[in-house]
mmCIF file of C-alpha atoms in Angstrom:
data_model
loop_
_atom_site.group_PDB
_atom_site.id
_atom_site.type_symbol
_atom_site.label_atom_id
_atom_site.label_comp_id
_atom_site.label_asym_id
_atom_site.label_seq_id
_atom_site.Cartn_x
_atom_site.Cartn_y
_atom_site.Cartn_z
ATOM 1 C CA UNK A 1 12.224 -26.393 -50.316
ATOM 2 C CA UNK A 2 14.287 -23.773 -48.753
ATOM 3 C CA UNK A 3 14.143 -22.863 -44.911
ATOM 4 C CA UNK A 4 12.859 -19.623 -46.219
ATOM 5 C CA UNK A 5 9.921 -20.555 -48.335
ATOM 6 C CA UNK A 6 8.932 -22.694 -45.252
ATOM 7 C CA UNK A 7 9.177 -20.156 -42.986
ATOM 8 C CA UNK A 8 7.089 -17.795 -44.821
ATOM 9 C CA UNK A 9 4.479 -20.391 -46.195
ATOM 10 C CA UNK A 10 4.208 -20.851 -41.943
ATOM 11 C CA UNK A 11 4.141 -17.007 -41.547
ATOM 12 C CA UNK A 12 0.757 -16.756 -44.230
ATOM 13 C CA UNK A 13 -0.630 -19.996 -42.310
ATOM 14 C CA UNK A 14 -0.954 -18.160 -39.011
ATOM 15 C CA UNK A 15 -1.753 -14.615 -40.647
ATOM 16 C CA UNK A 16 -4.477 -16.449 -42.390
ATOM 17 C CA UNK A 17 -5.741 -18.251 -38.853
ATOM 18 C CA UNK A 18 -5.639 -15.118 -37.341
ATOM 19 C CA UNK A 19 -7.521 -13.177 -40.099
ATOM 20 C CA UNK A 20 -10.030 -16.180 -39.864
ATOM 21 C CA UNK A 21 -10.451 -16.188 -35.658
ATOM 22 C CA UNK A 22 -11.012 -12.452 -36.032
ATOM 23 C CA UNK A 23 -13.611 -12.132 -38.873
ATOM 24 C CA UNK A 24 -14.867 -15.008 -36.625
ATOM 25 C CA UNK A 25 -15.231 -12.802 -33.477
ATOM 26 C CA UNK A 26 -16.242 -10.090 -35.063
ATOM 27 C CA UNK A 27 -19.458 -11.621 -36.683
ATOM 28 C CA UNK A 28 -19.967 -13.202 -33.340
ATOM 29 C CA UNK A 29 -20.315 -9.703 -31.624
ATOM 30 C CA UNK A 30 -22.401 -8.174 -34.884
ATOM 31 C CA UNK A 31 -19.237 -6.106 -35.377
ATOM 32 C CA UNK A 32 -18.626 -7.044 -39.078
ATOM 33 C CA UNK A 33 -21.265 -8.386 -42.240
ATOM 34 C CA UNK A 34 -21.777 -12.004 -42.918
ATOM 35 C CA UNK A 35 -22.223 -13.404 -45.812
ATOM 36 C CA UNK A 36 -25.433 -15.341 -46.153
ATOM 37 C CA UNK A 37 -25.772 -18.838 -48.326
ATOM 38 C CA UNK A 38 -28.267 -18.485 -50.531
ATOM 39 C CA UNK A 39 -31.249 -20.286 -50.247
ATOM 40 C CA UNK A 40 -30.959 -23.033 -52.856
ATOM 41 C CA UNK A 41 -27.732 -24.264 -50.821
ATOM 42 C CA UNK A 42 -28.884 -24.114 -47.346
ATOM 43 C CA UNK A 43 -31.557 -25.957 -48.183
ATOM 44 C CA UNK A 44 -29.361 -27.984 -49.867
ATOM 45 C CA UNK A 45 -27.559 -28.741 -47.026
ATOM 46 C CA UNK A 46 -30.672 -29.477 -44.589
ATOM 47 C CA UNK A 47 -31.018 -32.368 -47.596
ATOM 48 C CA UNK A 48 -28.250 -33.571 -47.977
ATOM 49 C CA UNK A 49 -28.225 -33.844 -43.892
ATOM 50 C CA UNK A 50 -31.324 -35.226 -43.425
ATOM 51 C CA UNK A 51 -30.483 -38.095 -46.803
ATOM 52 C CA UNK A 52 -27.019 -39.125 -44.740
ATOM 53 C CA UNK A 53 -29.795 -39.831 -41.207
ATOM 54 C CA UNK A 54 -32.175 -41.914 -43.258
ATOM 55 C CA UNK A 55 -29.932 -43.784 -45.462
ATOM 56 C CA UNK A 56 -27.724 -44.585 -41.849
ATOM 57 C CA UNK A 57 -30.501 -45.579 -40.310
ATOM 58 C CA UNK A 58 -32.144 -47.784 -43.378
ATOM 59 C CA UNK A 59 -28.464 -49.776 -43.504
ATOM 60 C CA UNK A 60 -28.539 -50.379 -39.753
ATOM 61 C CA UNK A 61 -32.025 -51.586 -40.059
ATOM 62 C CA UNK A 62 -31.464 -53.576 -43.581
ATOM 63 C CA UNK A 63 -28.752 -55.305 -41.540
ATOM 64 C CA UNK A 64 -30.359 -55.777 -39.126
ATOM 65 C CA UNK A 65 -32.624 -57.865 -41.455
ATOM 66 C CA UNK A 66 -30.164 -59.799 -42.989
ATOM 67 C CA UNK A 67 -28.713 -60.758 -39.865
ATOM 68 C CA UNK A 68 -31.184 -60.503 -36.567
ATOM 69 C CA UNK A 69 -28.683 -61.816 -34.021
ATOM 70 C CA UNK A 70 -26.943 -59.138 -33.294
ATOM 71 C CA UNK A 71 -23.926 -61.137 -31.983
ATOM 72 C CA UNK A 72 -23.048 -62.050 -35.763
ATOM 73 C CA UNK A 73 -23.783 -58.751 -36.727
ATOM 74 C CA UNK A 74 -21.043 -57.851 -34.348
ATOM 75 C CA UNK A 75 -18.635 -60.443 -35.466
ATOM 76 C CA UNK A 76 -19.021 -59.803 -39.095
ATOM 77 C CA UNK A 77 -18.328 -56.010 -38.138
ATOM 78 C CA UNK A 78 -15.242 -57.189 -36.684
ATOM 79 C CA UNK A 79 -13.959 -59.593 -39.174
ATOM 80 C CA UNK A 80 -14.377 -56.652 -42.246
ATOM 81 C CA UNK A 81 -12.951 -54.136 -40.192
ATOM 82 C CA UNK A 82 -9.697 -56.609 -39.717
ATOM 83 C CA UNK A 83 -10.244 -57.734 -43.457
ATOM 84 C CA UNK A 84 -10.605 -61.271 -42.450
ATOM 85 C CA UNK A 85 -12.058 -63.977 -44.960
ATOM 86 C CA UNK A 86 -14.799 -65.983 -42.935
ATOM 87 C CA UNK A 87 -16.933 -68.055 -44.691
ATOM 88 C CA UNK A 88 -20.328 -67.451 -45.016
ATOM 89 C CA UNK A 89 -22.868 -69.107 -42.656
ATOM 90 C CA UNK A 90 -25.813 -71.486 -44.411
ATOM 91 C CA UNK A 91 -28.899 -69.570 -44.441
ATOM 92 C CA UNK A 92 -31.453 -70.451 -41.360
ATOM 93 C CA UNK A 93 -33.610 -72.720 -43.789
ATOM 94 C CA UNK A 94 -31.034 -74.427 -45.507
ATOM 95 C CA UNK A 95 -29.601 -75.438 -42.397
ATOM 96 C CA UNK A 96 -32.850 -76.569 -41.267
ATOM 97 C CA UNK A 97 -33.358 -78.685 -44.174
ATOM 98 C CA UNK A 98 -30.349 -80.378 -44.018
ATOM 99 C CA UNK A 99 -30.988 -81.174 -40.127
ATOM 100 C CA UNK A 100 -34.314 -83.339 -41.415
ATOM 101 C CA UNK A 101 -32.553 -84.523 -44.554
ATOM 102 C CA UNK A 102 -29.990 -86.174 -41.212
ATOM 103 C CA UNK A 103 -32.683 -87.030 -38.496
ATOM 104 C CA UNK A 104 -34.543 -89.073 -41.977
ATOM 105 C CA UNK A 105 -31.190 -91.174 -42.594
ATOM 106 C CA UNK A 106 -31.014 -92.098 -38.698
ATOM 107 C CA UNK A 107 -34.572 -92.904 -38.365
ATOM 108 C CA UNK A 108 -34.875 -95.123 -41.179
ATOM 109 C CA UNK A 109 -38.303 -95.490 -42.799
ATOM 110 C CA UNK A 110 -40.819 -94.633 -40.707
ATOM 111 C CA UNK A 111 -44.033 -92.067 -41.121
ATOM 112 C CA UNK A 112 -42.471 -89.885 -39.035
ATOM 113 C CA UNK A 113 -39.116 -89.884 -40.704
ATOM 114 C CA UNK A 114 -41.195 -89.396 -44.237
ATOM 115 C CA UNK A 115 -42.499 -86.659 -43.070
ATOM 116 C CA UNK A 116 -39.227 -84.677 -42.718
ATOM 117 C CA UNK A 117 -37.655 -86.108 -45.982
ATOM 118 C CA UNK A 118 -41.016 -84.058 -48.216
ATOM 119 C CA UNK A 119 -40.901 -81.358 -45.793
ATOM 120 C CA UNK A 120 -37.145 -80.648 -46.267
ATOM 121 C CA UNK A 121 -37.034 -79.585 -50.090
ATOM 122 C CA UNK A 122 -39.552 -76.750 -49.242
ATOM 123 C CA UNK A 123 -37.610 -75.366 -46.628
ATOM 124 C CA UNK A 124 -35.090 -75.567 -49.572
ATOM 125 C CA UNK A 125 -36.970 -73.888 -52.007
ATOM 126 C CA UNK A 126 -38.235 -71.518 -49.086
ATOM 127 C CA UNK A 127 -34.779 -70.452 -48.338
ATOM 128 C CA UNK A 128 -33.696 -70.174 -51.969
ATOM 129 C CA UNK A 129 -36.392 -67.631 -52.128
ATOM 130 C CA UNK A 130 -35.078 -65.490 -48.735
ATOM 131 C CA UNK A 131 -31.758 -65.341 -50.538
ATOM 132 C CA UNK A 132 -32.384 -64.031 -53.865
ATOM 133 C CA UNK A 133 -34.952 -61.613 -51.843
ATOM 134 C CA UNK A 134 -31.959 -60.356 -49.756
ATOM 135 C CA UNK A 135 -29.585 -60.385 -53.114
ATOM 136 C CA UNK A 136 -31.863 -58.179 -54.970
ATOM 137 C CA UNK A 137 -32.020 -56.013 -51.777
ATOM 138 C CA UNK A 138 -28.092 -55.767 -51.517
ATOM 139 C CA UNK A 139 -27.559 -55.029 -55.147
ATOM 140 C CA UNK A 140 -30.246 -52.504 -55.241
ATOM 141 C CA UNK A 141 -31.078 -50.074 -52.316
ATOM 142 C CA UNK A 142 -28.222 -51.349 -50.570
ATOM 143 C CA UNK A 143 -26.252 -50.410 -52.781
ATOM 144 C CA UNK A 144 -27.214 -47.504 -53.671
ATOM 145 C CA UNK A 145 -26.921 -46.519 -49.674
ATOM 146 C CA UNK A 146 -23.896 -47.685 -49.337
ATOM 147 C CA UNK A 147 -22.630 -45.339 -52.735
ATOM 148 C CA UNK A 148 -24.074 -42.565 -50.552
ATOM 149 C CA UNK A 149 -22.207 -42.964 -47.169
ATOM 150 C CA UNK A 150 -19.209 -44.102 -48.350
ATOM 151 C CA UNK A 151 -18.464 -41.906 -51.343
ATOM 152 C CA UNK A 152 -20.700 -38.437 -51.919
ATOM 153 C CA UNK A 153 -21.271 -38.028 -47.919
ATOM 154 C CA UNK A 154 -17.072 -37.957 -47.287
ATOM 155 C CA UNK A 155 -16.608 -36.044 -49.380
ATOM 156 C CA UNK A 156 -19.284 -33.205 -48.423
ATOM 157 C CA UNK A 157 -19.370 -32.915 -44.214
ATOM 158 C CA UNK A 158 -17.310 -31.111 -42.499
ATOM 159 C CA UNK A 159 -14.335 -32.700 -41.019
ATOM 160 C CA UNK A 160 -14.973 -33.989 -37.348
ATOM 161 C CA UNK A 161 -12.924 -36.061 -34.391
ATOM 162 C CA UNK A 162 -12.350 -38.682 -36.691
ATOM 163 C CA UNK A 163 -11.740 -37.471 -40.169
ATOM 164 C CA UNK A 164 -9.926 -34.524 -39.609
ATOM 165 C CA UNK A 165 -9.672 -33.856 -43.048
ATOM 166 C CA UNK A 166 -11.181 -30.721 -44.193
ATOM 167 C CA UNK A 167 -13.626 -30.978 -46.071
ATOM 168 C CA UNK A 168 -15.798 -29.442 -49.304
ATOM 169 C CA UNK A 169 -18.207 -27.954 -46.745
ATOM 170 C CA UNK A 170 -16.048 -26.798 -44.018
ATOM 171 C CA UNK A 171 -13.735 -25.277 -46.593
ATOM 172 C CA UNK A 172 -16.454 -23.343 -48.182
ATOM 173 C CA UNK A 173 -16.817 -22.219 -44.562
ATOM 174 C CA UNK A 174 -13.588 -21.210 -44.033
ATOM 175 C CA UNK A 175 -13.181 -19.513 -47.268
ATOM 176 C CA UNK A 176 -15.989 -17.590 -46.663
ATOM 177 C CA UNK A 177 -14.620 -16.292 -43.730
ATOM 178 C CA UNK A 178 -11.350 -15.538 -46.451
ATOM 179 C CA UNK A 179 -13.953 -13.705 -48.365
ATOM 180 C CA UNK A 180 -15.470 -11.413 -45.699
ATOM 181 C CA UNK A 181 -12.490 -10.670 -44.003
ATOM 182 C CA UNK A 182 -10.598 -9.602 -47.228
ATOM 183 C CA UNK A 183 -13.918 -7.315 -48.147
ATOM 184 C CA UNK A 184 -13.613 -5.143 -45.361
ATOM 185 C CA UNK A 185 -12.179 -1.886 -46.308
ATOM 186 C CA UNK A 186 -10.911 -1.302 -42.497
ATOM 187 C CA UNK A 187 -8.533 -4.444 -42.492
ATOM 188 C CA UNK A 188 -7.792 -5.255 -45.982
ATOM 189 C CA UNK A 189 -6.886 -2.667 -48.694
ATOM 190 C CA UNK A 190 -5.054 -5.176 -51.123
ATOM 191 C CA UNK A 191 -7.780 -5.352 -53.765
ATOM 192 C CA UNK A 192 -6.012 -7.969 -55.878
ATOM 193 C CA UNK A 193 -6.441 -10.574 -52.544
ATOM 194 C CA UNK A 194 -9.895 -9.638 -52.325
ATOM 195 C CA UNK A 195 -10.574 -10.346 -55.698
ATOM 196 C CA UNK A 196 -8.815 -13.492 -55.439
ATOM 197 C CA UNK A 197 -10.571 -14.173 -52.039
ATOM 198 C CA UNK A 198 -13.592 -13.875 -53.954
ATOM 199 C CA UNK A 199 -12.665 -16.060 -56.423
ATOM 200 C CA UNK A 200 -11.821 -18.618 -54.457
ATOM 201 C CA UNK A 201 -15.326 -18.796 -52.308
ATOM 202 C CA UNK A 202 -17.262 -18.627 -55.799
ATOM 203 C CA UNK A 203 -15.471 -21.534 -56.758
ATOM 204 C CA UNK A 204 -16.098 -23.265 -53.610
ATOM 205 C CA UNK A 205 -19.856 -23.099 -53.872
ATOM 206 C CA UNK A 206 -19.755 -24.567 -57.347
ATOM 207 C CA UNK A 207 -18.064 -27.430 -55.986
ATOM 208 C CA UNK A 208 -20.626 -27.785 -53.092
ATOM 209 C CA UNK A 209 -23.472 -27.407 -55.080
ATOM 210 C CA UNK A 210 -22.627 -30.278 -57.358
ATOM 211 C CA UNK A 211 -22.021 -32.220 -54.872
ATOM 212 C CA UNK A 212 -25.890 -31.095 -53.700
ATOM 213 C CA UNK A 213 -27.489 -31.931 -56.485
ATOM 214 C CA UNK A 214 -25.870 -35.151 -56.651
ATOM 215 C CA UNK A 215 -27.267 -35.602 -52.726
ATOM 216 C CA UNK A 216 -30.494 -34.824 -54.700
ATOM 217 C CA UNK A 217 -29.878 -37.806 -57.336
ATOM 218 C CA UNK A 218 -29.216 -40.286 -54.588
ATOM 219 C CA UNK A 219 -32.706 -38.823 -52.784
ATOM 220 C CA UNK A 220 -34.274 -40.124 -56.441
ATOM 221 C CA UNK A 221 -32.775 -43.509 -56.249
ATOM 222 C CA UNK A 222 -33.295 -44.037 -52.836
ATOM 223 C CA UNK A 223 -37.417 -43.268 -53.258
ATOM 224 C CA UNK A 224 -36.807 -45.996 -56.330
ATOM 225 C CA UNK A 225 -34.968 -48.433 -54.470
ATOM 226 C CA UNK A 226 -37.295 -48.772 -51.502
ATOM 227 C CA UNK A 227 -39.851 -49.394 -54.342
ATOM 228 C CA UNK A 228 -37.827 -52.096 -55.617
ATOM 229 C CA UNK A 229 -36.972 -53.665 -52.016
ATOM 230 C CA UNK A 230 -40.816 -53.318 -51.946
ATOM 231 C CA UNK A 231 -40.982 -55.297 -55.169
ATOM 232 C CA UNK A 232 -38.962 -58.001 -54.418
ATOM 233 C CA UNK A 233 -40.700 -58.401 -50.595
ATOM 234 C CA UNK A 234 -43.748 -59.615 -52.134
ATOM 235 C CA UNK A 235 -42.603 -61.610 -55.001
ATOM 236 C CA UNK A 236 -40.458 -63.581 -51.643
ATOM 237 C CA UNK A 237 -43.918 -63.448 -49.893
ATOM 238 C CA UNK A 238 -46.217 -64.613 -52.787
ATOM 239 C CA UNK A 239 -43.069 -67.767 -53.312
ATOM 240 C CA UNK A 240 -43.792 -68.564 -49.699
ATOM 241 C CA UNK A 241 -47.510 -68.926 -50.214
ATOM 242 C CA UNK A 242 -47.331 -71.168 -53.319
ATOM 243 C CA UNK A 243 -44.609 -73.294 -51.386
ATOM 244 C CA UNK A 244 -46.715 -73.579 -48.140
ATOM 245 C CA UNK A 245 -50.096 -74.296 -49.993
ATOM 246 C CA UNK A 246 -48.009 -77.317 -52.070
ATOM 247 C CA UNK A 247 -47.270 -78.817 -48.891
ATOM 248 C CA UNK A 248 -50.481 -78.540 -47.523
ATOM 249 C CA UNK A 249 -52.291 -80.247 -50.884
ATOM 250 C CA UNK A 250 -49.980 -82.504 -50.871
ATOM 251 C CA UNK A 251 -50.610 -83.324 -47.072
ATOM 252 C CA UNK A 252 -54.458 -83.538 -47.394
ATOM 253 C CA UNK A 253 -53.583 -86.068 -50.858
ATOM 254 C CA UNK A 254 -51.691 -88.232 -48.325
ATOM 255 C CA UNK A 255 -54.467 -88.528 -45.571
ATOM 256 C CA UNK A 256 -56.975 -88.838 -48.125
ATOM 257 C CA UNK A 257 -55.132 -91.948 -49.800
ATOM 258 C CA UNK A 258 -54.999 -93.380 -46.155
#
């Protein structure tokens, strides 16, 4: 690119930040018309903001579930933000049952020792139950919160300390500002950029406004999801009941035989 055509693409860059910080000021001051969303897209927005605070909080919590200590919670939050490959660690019960299945062997036979060798495959079974719980969880409403935050959500706020990208809402924003700036007679008299300004903002709310309703979609599947997660909670719960009443039958067969 020529020096030219950079120095003039920087001369429209600061025209256009200066057009922008004065249509700015002057709504400020009541000194020049705004123009108003329409209702359908700022409630649209209050939506989409409020979605983003329940589905972050529902993932901290739903973490929070599948891991309680929150020292591995940190750790794994570590080791994906480094992309390291840690294995996974044995689920609670499993671990559990393998701890009787070992204090059994170094015991020998004894009624103690008996006692952990029948009670260990139901902690099994118990913690094959917790896992496909927390599987159907992940690959449902987790899922579908995670689809959310980490692709509609980007690509709709406005760009902050961190992602200073801008992006579909600030630049609706900003090319409002375009649009009222190039409408007033007093400042702008080129009614080709107007037009275009105009064009350009129109555009922009299209683009917004699908990315709304698709904020609405995710609202839909969220409501359907914790339904689901609700679903598979008691299905766990009712697993946990038949296991626990086995053991106890088969307990009261034992001392009965005795």
């Amino acid at each position: 690119m020529a020096f030219s055509e950079k120095w003039q693409q920087l001369m429209n860059s600061v025209s256009l930040g200066i057009n922008r910080a004065t249509q700015m000021g002057d709504e400020m001051f009541g000194n020049a018309p705004k123009t108003a969303y329409d209702k359908e897209t700022t409630t649209g927005f209050a939506y989409a903001d409020l979605l983003n605070k329940i589905c972050s909080e529902l993932k901290l919590q739903l973490e929070s579930m599948f891991t309680p200590n929150p020292i591995r919670r940190a750790a794994k939050l570590f080791t994906t933000e480094l992309n390291l490959n840690v294995p996974g660690d044995q689920p609670p019960l499993e671990k559990l049952a393998s701890i009787l299945n070992d204090c059994y062997v170094e015991m020998g036979n004894t009624d103690f020792s008996e006692t952990f060798v029948e009670f260990a495959p139901s902690l099994l079974e118990l913690g094959k139950s917790e896992q496909q719980m927390k599987v159907e969880i992940k690959d449902g409403l987790l899922a579908i919160i995670n689809d959310f935050l980490t692709g509609y959500w980007p690509d709709l706020q406005a760009s902050n300390a961190i992602n200073m990208s801008a992006r579909e809402r600030q630049k609706l924003d900003l090319l409002r500002l375009d649009y009222d700036w190039s409408r007033n007679g007093k400042r702008n008299r080129d009614a080709e950029k107007a037009e275009k300004a105009k064009e350009n903002f129109e555009r922009q709310i299209y683009v917004v406004q699908v990315l709304l309703k698709q904020c609405e979609v995710t609202r839909d599947k969220l409501a359907a999801g914790l339904l689901e997660m609700a679903k598979a909670q008691d299905r766990h719960y009712e697993r946990c009941e038949e296991i626990v009443q086995g053991l106890a039958v088969k307990a009261s067969e034992e001392e009965y035989v005795k």
